Amino acid sequence: MRVGIIGGGAAGLAAAYELVKQGHYAEVFERAPFLGGQASTFEVGGGQLEKGYHHLFVSDVDMVALIHELGLGDKLAWLESKVGLFHGGKVWDFSTPMDLLRFRPLSLLQRIRVGWWTFVLQKTRNWQKFEGITARDWISQHMGRRVYEVIWEPLLRGKFGEYYDQVSMTWLWGKIYLRVASRGKGLQKERLGYPMGSFGEVFDVLGDSIRRQGGDIHISAGVDRVVVGDDGATGLEVTLSGQEPETREYDAVIATTPSYIFTRLVPTLPDDYREKLVNVQYLSAVLVILVLDRPLSDKYWINIADANMPFVGIIEHTNMIDKSLYGGKHIVYLSNYPSRESELYQKSGEELVEEFIPYLRQINPDFDRSWILEHYHHKVDGAQPIIGVNYSQRMPAHRTPIKNLYLANTTQIYPEDRGTNYSVRMGRQVARMVMEDAAAD
Ligand SMILES: Cc1cc2nc3c(=O)[nH]c(=O)nc-3n(C[C@H](O)[C@H](O)[C@H](O)COP(=O)(O)OP(=O)(O)OC[C@H]3O[C@@H](n4cnc5c(N)ncnc54)[C@H](O)[C@@H]3O)c2cc1C
């Protein structure tokens, strides 16, 4: 079989890998000049760093298995992470259940309620019971209104912006249920995984493996259209770097782009399927990365539960990963998830740094702009799909209504939330689906 694959991120590469392993030909087209998509990297201090912070949970078994298959297992480190919550002008420790008990902005009874319901969520496998209710309503009903307002509403607003009150409780269940696997028994702290050569290295080695097994991968190679004939998808119109557009023929096509790109590549999609795609909104990620000469805090991850702060997360990468990988420099991500239309999305890196600096003094009163050695600004479109209630009934299928055309994107990761692990799992699953369908034909 010859399979054309649109997108060289985790899903597209995993699909190609699965196909070439089974003796088929896979050809990947990635429009960016690098592989890895949302998990791609750039150079800082002589090391490779993700454009947006990345780590793995212990529950990310498909990504971990792939890393081992690629011979990179000895580079995968499991490291303790320190988590904080910024509330009321102070960073509170938030790594262990004991930290929750010490969180004074809530009454003791409220803290116990948070702890109890978090425990229940960790133990509940049946996610379907959370499908029909929003996170806002479930938390308010079970943990109480004050708990919702102090902890969860600012976090939901930060992550989902104007859609904060539409997000399904399934999303929160996924975060809590799956995350517990990253904690040891009892009160032990969470351990997170990181491939010490970066996620970029994992995807580069994956690309090398695909090529070695007979596949082809093109970067700076955009797909302009999926060719659809009477017999379904038959090829791709592609433009390779510096070349004229051309058409290549395939037995099947797998697209891994966000839905709003996919609908443009296939204008003839039947209305009911198209409807499912356009009904899911996406937010972008906007990252400011500060390279500092000293640490900002002692935490790896600080959630911002304060609507006045202009960013929603502070991820101090070098509080988990050794700074020697980046020439001894300290690396801090300041993250946001705005829509493409928002003012924040339009701002330049310089403007954002200027805007953010005064707020960093609330995290560390000694912070001074002279600590900043370099700064970077990245925007990742299609970063976060908004998954509302009862999504299982509206989720687009991987097999599209057009024969031999398959979709594998982050709106089809459910009940879990997007992540490299699930894109790898989905890419491999869809590749197997393509092979099964061909065998059954
Ligand atoms: C800020 C941030 C932090 C994250 N943190 C984590 C984390 O800690 N751990 C974790 O596991 N995951 C994390 N993720 C999520 C993870 O990176 C993604 O879920 C995963 O990489 C998505 O892979 P994908 O292949 O499904 O999609 P993508 O990576 O989006 O790949 C799709 C690819 O298609 C390409 N493309 C689009 N249109 C075309 C076209 N017309 N022609 C050719 N190519 C095209 C795009 O350039 C892109 O490379 C994070 C994401 C972000 C944004």
Coordinates of C-alpha atoms and ligand atoms in Angstrom, one line a residue:
M1 CA 0.0 0.0 0.0
R2 CA 1.0 3.6 -0.6
V3 CA -0.2 5.9 2.1
G4 CA 0.1 9.7 2.0
I5 CA 0.2 11.4 5.4
I6 CA -0.5 15.1 6.1
G7 CA 1.5 16.4 9.1
G8 CA 4.8 15.4 10.6
G9 CA 3.8 15.8 14.3
A10 CA 3.4 13.0 16.8
A11 CA 0.3 11.5 15.1
G12 CA 1.6 11.6 11.5
L13 CA 5.0 10.2 12.3
A14 CA 3.5 7.5 14.5
A15 CA 1.1 6.5 11.7
A16 CA 4.0 6.4 9.2
Y17 CA 6.1 4.3 11.6
E18 CA 3.4 1.7 12.1
L19 CA 2.8 1.4 8.3
V20 CA 6.5 1.0 7.3
K21 CA 7.0 -1.5 10.1
Q22 CA 4.3 -3.6 8.4
G23 CA 6.0 -3.3 5.0
H24 CA 3.9 -0.5 3.5
Y25 CA 5.0 2.7 1.9
A26 CA 4.3 5.9 3.8
E27 CA 5.1 9.4 2.7
V28 CA 4.8 12.3 5.2
F29 CA 4.3 15.9 4.2
E30 CA 5.1 18.5 6.9
R31 CA 4.6 22.1 5.9
A32 CA 6.9 23.5 8.7
P33 CA 10.7 23.3 8.2
F34 CA 11.0 20.8 11.1
L35 CA 9.3 17.7 12.5
G36 CA 7.4 17.4 15.8
G37 CA 4.5 19.8 15.3
Q38 CA 3.4 21.2 18.6
A39 CA 6.2 19.3 20.4
S40 CA 8.9 20.7 18.2
T41 CA 12.0 22.3 19.6
F42 CA 14.5 25.2 19.0
E43 CA 18.0 25.8 20.3
V44 CA 18.8 27.5 23.6
G45 CA 22.2 27.6 25.2
G46 CA 23.5 24.7 23.0
G47 CA 20.5 22.4 23.9
Q48 CA 17.2 21.7 22.3
L49 CA 14.1 23.1 24.1
E50 CA 10.4 22.6 23.3
K51 CA 8.7 25.7 22.0
G52 CA 6.0 24.9 24.6
Y53 CA 6.9 23.1 27.9
H54 CA 6.6 19.3 27.6
H55 CA 6.8 16.4 30.0
L56 CA 5.3 12.9 30.3
F57 CA 3.1 11.4 33.0
V58 CA 3.7 7.8 34.1
S59 CA 0.4 7.0 32.5
D60 CA 1.7 8.1 29.0
V61 CA 2.5 4.4 28.2
D62 CA 2.3 4.7 24.4
M63 CA 4.9 7.5 24.2
V64 CA 7.1 5.7 26.7
A65 CA 6.9 2.5 24.7
L66 CA 7.8 4.4 21.5
I67 CA 10.8 6.0 23.1
H68 CA 12.0 2.6 24.2
E69 CA 11.4 1.1 20.7
L70 CA 13.5 3.9 19.2
G71 CA 16.4 3.0 21.5
L72 CA 16.1 6.2 23.5
G73 CA 14.9 4.6 26.7
D74 CA 18.1 5.3 28.6
K75 CA 17.6 9.0 27.9
L76 CA 14.1 9.0 29.5
A77 CA 14.4 10.5 33.1
W78 CA 11.7 10.4 35.7
L79 CA 12.1 13.5 37.9
E80 CA 10.3 14.9 40.9
S81 CA 8.3 18.0 40.1
K82 CA 7.3 20.8 42.5
V83 CA 4.0 22.3 41.9
G84 CA 2.6 25.7 43.2
L85 CA -0.6 27.6 43.1
F86 CA -0.5 31.4 42.9
H87 CA -3.4 32.8 44.8
G88 CA -3.9 36.1 46.8
G89 CA -0.4 37.4 46.0
K90 CA 1.4 34.3 47.2
V91 CA 2.7 31.0 45.7
W92 CA 1.3 28.1 47.7
D93 CA 3.0 24.7 47.7
F94 CA 0.6 22.4 45.8
S95 CA 2.5 19.1 45.3
T96 CA 1.0 16.8 47.9
P97 CA -2.2 16.2 49.8
M98 CA -0.5 17.8 52.9
D99 CA 0.0 21.0 50.8
L100 CA -3.7 21.1 50.2
L101 CA -4.4 20.8 53.9
R102 CA -2.1 23.8 54.5
F103 CA -4.0 26.0 51.8
R104 CA -5.5 28.6 54.1
P105 CA -7.6 30.5 51.6
L106 CA -10.1 27.7 52.0
S107 CA -11.6 26.7 55.3
L108 CA -10.6 23.3 56.7
L109 CA -13.9 21.8 55.7
Q110 CA -13.5 23.1 52.1
R111 CA -10.0 21.7 51.9
I112 CA -11.2 18.3 53.1
R113 CA -14.0 18.5 50.5
V114 CA -11.4 19.2 47.7
G115 CA -9.2 16.3 49.0
W116 CA -12.1 13.9 49.2
W117 CA -13.6 14.6 45.8
T118 CA -10.1 14.6 44.2
F119 CA -9.6 11.2 45.8
V120 CA -13.0 10.0 44.4
L121 CA -12.1 11.3 40.9
Q122 CA -8.7 9.5 41.1
K123 CA -10.5 6.2 41.8
T124 CA -13.4 6.6 39.3
R125 CA -12.8 4.7 36.0
N126 CA -16.2 5.3 34.6
W127 CA -15.8 8.7 32.9
Q128 CA -19.1 8.4 31.1
K129 CA -20.8 9.6 34.3
F130 CA -19.1 13.0 33.9
E131 CA -20.0 13.5 30.2
G132 CA -23.2 15.3 30.6
I133 CA -22.1 18.0 33.1
T134 CA -19.7 20.9 32.8
A135 CA -16.6 21.1 35.0
R136 CA -18.0 24.3 36.5
D137 CA -21.3 22.7 37.5
W138 CA -19.8 19.5 38.8
I139 CA -17.2 21.3 41.0
S140 CA -19.6 23.8 42.3
Q141 CA -22.1 21.0 43.2
H142 CA -19.5 18.7 44.8
M143 CA -16.7 20.8 46.1
G144 CA -18.7 23.9 46.7
R145 CA -19.0 27.4 45.2
R146 CA -16.1 28.9 47.1
V147 CA -13.7 26.1 46.1
Y148 CA -14.8 26.6 42.5
E149 CA -14.2 30.3 42.7
V150 CA -10.8 30.2 44.5
I151 CA -9.1 27.3 42.7
W152 CA -10.9 26.1 39.6
E153 CA -12.6 29.0 37.9
P154 CA -9.3 31.0 37.5
L155 CA -7.7 27.8 36.2
L156 CA -10.5 27.0 33.7
R157 CA -10.6 30.6 32.6
G158 CA -6.8 30.6 32.1
K159 CA -6.9 27.4 30.1
F160 CA -10.1 27.8 28.1
G161 CA -10.7 31.6 28.0
E162 CA -14.2 32.5 27.1
Y163 CA -15.2 28.8 26.9
Y164 CA -14.4 28.2 30.6
D165 CA -18.0 27.4 31.5
Q166 CA -18.5 25.0 28.5
V167 CA -15.7 22.5 29.2
S168 CA -17.0 19.1 30.1
M169 CA -16.2 17.5 33.5
T170 CA -14.7 14.6 31.6
W171 CA -11.7 16.9 30.9
L172 CA -11.1 17.5 34.6
W173 CA -11.7 13.8 35.4
G174 CA -9.0 13.0 32.8
K175 CA -6.5 15.4 34.3
I176 CA -7.0 14.0 37.8
Y177 CA -7.5 10.3 37.1
L178 CA -4.6 10.0 34.8
R179 CA -2.3 12.2 36.8
V180 CA -2.6 10.1 39.9
A181 CA -0.6 7.4 38.1
S182 CA 2.3 9.8 38.1
R183 CA 2.3 9.9 41.9
G184 CA 3.5 7.1 44.0
K185 CA 1.4 5.5 46.8
G186 CA 0.4 7.6 49.8
L187 CA 1.8 11.0 50.0
Q188 CA 4.7 10.6 47.6
K189 CA 5.4 13.4 45.2
E190 CA 4.6 13.3 41.5
R191 CA 7.3 12.2 39.0
L192 CA 7.3 13.5 35.5
G193 CA 9.2 12.1 32.5
Y194 CA 11.4 13.9 30.1
P195 CA 13.6 12.6 27.2
M196 CA 16.9 14.2 28.1
G197 CA 17.7 14.9 24.4
S198 CA 14.3 16.7 24.1
F199 CA 11.0 15.7 22.5
G200 CA 12.5 17.0 19.3
E201 CA 15.2 14.3 19.3
V202 CA 12.5 11.6 19.8
F203 CA 10.7 12.8 16.6
D204 CA 13.9 13.2 14.7
V205 CA 14.9 9.7 15.5
L206 CA 11.4 8.5 14.7
G207 CA 11.7 10.2 11.3
D208 CA 15.1 8.5 10.7
S209 CA 13.6 5.1 11.6
I210 CA 10.7 5.7 9.1
R211 CA 13.2 6.6 6.3
R212 CA 15.4 3.6 7.1
Q213 CA 12.4 1.3 6.7
G214 CA 11.6 2.7 3.2
G215 CA 9.3 5.7 4.0
D216 CA 9.7 9.2 2.9
I217 CA 9.4 12.4 4.9
H218 CA 9.4 15.9 3.4
I219 CA 9.6 19.0 5.5
S220 CA 8.7 22.5 4.2
A221 CA 6.2 20.5 2.2
G222 CA 2.6 21.7 2.4
V223 CA -0.4 19.7 1.3
D224 CA -2.7 22.0 -0.7
R225 CA -5.6 19.6 -1.3
V226 CA -6.7 16.0 -0.9
V227 CA -7.6 14.6 -4.3
V228 CA -11.0 12.9 -4.2
G229 CA -12.5 10.9 -7.0
D230 CA -15.4 8.6 -7.4
D231 CA -13.5 5.9 -5.5
G232 CA -12.7 8.1 -2.6
A233 CA -9.3 9.7 -1.8
T234 CA -6.7 9.0 -4.4
G235 CA -3.9 11.4 -3.8
L236 CA -2.5 14.7 -2.5
E237 CA -1.7 17.9 -4.2
V238 CA 1.5 19.0 -2.6
T239 CA 4.1 21.8 -2.9
L240 CA 7.6 20.7 -2.0
S241 CA 10.1 23.4 -1.0
G242 CA 11.1 25.5 -4.1
Q243 CA 9.1 23.3 -6.5
E244 CA 6.0 23.6 -8.5
P245 CA 2.8 22.1 -7.0
E246 CA 2.3 18.4 -8.1
T247 CA -0.1 15.6 -7.5
R248 CA 1.0 12.3 -5.9
E249 CA -1.2 9.2 -5.9
Y250 CA -2.0 7.0 -2.9
D251 CA -4.2 4.1 -1.9
A252 CA -5.1 5.9 1.3
V253 CA -4.6 9.3 3.0
I254 CA -4.3 10.1 6.7
A255 CA -4.6 13.7 7.7
T256 CA -3.4 14.9 11.2
T257 CA -4.0 18.6 10.8
P258 CA -6.4 20.5 13.0
S259 CA -10.0 20.3 11.8
Y260 CA -10.1 23.9 10.5
I261 CA -7.3 23.0 8.1
F262 CA -8.7 19.6 7.1
T263 CA -12.0 21.1 6.0
R264 CA -10.1 23.5 3.7
L265 CA -8.0 20.6 2.2
V266 CA -11.2 18.6 1.5
P267 CA -13.9 21.0 0.3
T268 CA -16.2 18.1 -0.7
L269 CA -16.6 16.6 2.8
P270 CA -20.3 15.7 3.4
D271 CA -22.1 18.2 5.6
D272 CA -22.8 16.1 8.6
Y273 CA -19.1 15.2 9.0
R274 CA -18.0 18.8 8.3
E275 CA -20.5 20.0 10.9
K276 CA -18.8 17.8 13.6
L277 CA -15.4 19.3 12.7
V278 CA -16.5 23.0 12.6
N279 CA -18.3 22.6 15.9
V280 CA -15.1 22.2 17.9
Q281 CA -13.3 25.4 18.6
Y282 CA -9.6 25.6 19.3
L283 CA -7.4 27.9 21.3
S284 CA -3.8 28.8 20.5
A285 CA -0.9 28.7 22.9
V286 CA 1.2 31.8 23.4
L287 CA 4.5 31.2 25.1
V288 CA 7.1 33.7 26.3
I289 CA 10.3 31.9 27.2
L290 CA 12.7 33.8 29.5
V291 CA 16.3 32.6 29.7
L292 CA 17.5 33.8 33.1
D293 CA 20.9 34.0 34.8
R294 CA 19.3 32.7 38.0
P295 CA 16.1 30.9 39.1
L296 CA 12.8 32.7 39.3
S297 CA 11.3 30.3 41.9
D298 CA 11.8 26.8 43.3
K299 CA 8.8 25.3 41.5
Y300 CA 8.6 23.4 38.2
W301 CA 5.0 24.4 37.6
I302 CA 3.0 27.3 39.1
N303 CA -0.7 27.5 38.2
I304 CA -2.0 31.1 38.3
A305 CA -5.3 31.3 40.1
D306 CA -5.5 35.1 39.8
A307 CA -7.4 36.7 37.0
N308 CA -5.3 39.9 37.2
M309 CA -2.1 38.1 36.1
P310 CA -1.5 38.3 32.3
F311 CA -0.4 34.6 32.1
V312 CA -1.9 31.4 33.4
G313 CA 1.1 29.2 34.0
I314 CA 4.8 29.6 34.9
I315 CA 6.8 26.5 34.0
E316 CA 10.3 26.7 35.2
H317 CA 11.8 24.0 33.1
T318 CA 15.2 24.0 34.8
N319 CA 13.6 23.4 38.1
M320 CA 13.1 19.9 36.8
I321 CA 15.6 19.4 34.0
D322 CA 19.3 20.1 34.7
K323 CA 20.3 23.5 33.5
S324 CA 23.6 22.2 32.2
L325 CA 21.7 21.0 29.1
Y326 CA 21.2 24.7 28.3
G327 CA 24.7 26.1 29.0
G328 CA 23.8 26.6 32.7
K329 CA 21.0 29.0 32.0
H330 CA 17.6 29.0 33.7
I331 CA 14.5 28.6 31.5
V332 CA 11.1 29.9 32.4
Y333 CA 7.9 29.6 30.2
L334 CA 5.1 32.0 30.7
S335 CA 2.0 30.5 29.1
N336 CA -1.4 31.6 27.9
Y337 CA -4.2 30.0 25.8
P338 CA -5.9 32.8 23.9
S339 CA -8.0 32.7 20.7
R340 CA -6.3 33.8 17.5
E341 CA -8.6 36.9 17.5
S342 CA -7.5 38.1 20.9
E343 CA -5.3 41.1 21.6
L344 CA -2.8 38.9 23.5
Y345 CA -2.3 36.7 20.4
Q346 CA -1.6 39.7 18.3
K347 CA 1.1 41.2 20.6
S348 CA 4.8 40.9 19.8
G349 CA 7.3 39.1 22.1
E350 CA 8.8 42.4 23.2
E351 CA 5.3 43.7 24.1
L352 CA 4.5 40.6 26.1
V353 CA 7.8 40.6 28.0
E354 CA 7.3 44.3 29.0
E355 CA 3.7 43.5 30.1
F356 CA 4.7 40.4 32.1
I357 CA 7.8 41.8 33.9
P358 CA 6.0 43.7 36.7
Y359 CA 4.0 40.6 37.5
L360 CA 7.0 38.4 37.9
R361 CA 7.9 40.5 41.0
Q362 CA 4.7 39.0 42.6
I363 CA 6.3 35.6 42.2
N364 CA 9.8 36.7 43.3
P365 CA 10.0 40.2 44.8
D366 CA 13.8 40.3 43.9
F367 CA 13.1 39.7 40.2
D368 CA 14.9 42.2 38.0
R369 CA 14.8 42.6 34.2
S370 CA 18.6 42.3 34.3
W371 CA 18.2 38.6 35.1
I372 CA 16.8 38.1 31.5
L373 CA 19.6 37.0 29.2
E374 CA 17.4 36.2 26.2
H375 CA 13.7 35.9 25.5
Y376 CA 11.7 34.0 22.9
H377 CA 8.1 34.1 21.8
H378 CA 6.2 31.2 20.2
K379 CA 2.6 30.8 19.1
V380 CA 1.1 27.4 18.5
D381 CA -2.2 27.4 16.6
G382 CA -4.8 24.7 17.1
A383 CA -3.1 23.9 20.5
Q384 CA -6.2 23.2 22.6
P385 CA -9.5 21.9 21.3
I386 CA -12.5 22.8 23.5
I387 CA -14.4 19.7 24.4
G388 CA -17.9 20.4 25.7
V389 CA -20.5 18.1 27.2
N390 CA -21.7 14.8 25.7
Y391 CA -18.8 14.9 23.2
S392 CA -18.7 11.1 22.6
Q393 CA -21.9 11.5 20.5
R394 CA -20.4 14.3 18.4
M395 CA -16.8 13.2 18.0
P396 CA -15.8 12.9 14.3
A397 CA -14.8 9.3 13.4
H398 CA -11.3 8.5 12.1
R399 CA -12.8 6.9 9.0
T400 CA -14.3 9.9 7.2
P401 CA -17.3 9.5 4.9
I402 CA -14.9 9.6 2.0
K403 CA -13.4 6.2 1.3
N404 CA -9.7 5.8 2.0
L405 CA -9.5 9.2 3.8
Y406 CA -8.8 9.1 7.5
L407 CA -8.5 11.8 10.1
A408 CA -6.4 11.6 13.2
N409 CA -6.3 14.9 15.1
T410 CA -6.5 16.1 18.7
T411 CA -10.3 16.6 18.6
Q412 CA -10.5 12.8 18.5
I413 CA -8.6 12.2 21.7
Y414 CA -11.3 11.5 24.2
P415 CA -12.0 11.1 27.1
E416 CA -8.3 12.0 27.6
D417 CA -7.0 15.5 26.7
R418 CA -4.5 16.1 23.9
G419 CA -0.9 15.1 24.5
T420 CA 2.0 13.5 22.6
N421 CA 1.1 10.1 24.2
Y422 CA -2.4 10.1 22.8
S423 CA -1.4 11.4 19.4
V424 CA 1.1 8.6 19.1
R425 CA -1.5 6.0 20.2
M426 CA -4.0 7.5 17.7
G427 CA -1.5 7.7 14.8
R428 CA -0.7 4.0 15.3
Q429 CA -4.3 3.0 15.7
V430 CA -5.4 4.8 12.5
A431 CA -2.5 3.3 10.6
R432 CA -3.8 -0.2 11.7
M433 CA -7.3 0.8 10.7
V434 CA -6.0 1.7 7.2
M435 CA -4.3 -1.7 6.9
E436 CA -7.4 -3.6 8.2
D437 CA -9.7 -1.8 5.7
A438 CA -7.3 -2.5 2.8
A439 CA -7.2 -6.2 3.8
A440 CA -11.0 -6.4 4.0
D441 CA -11.4 -4.8 0.5
Ligands
LIG1 C1 2.1 24.7 25.0 C2 1.9 23.2 24.9 C3 2.3 22.4 25.9 C4 2.1 21.0 25.8 N1 2.6 20.2 26.8 C5 2.5 18.9 26.6 C6 3.1 18.0 27.5 O1 3.7 18.5 28.6 N2 3.1 16.7 27.3 C7 2.5 16.2 26.2 O2 2.6 15.0 26.0 N3 1.9 17.0 25.3 C8 1.9 18.3 25.5 N4 1.3 19.1 24.5 C9 0.5 18.5 23.5 C10 1.2 17.9 22.4 O3 2.3 18.6 22.0 C11 0.3 17.7 21.2 O4 -0.9 17.1 21.7 C12 0.9 16.7 20.2 O5 2.2 17.1 19.9 C13 0.0 16.9 18.9 O6 0.5 16.1 17.9 P1 -0.3 15.9 16.5 O7 0.6 15.2 15.6 O8 -1.6 15.3 16.9 O9 -0.6 17.4 16.1 P2 0.4 18.5 15.6 O10 1.6 18.5 16.4 O11 -0.4 19.8 15.6 O12 0.8 18.1 14.1 C14 0.1 18.4 13.0 C15 1.1 18.8 11.9 O13 0.5 19.1 10.7 C16 1.2 20.1 10.0 N5 0.3 20.6 9.0 C17 -0.8 21.4 9.1 N6 -1.3 21.7 7.9 C18 -0.5 21.1 7.0 C19 -0.6 21.0 5.6 N7 -1.5 21.7 4.9 N8 0.4 20.4 5.0 C20 1.4 19.7 5.7 N9 1.5 19.7 7.0 C21 0.5 20.4 7.7 C22 1.5 21.1 11.2 O14 2.6 21.9 10.8 C23 1.9 20.1 12.3 O15 3.2 19.8 12.3 C24 1.5 20.5 24.6 C25 1.1 21.3 23.6 C26 1.3 22.7 23.7 C27 0.9 23.6 22.6

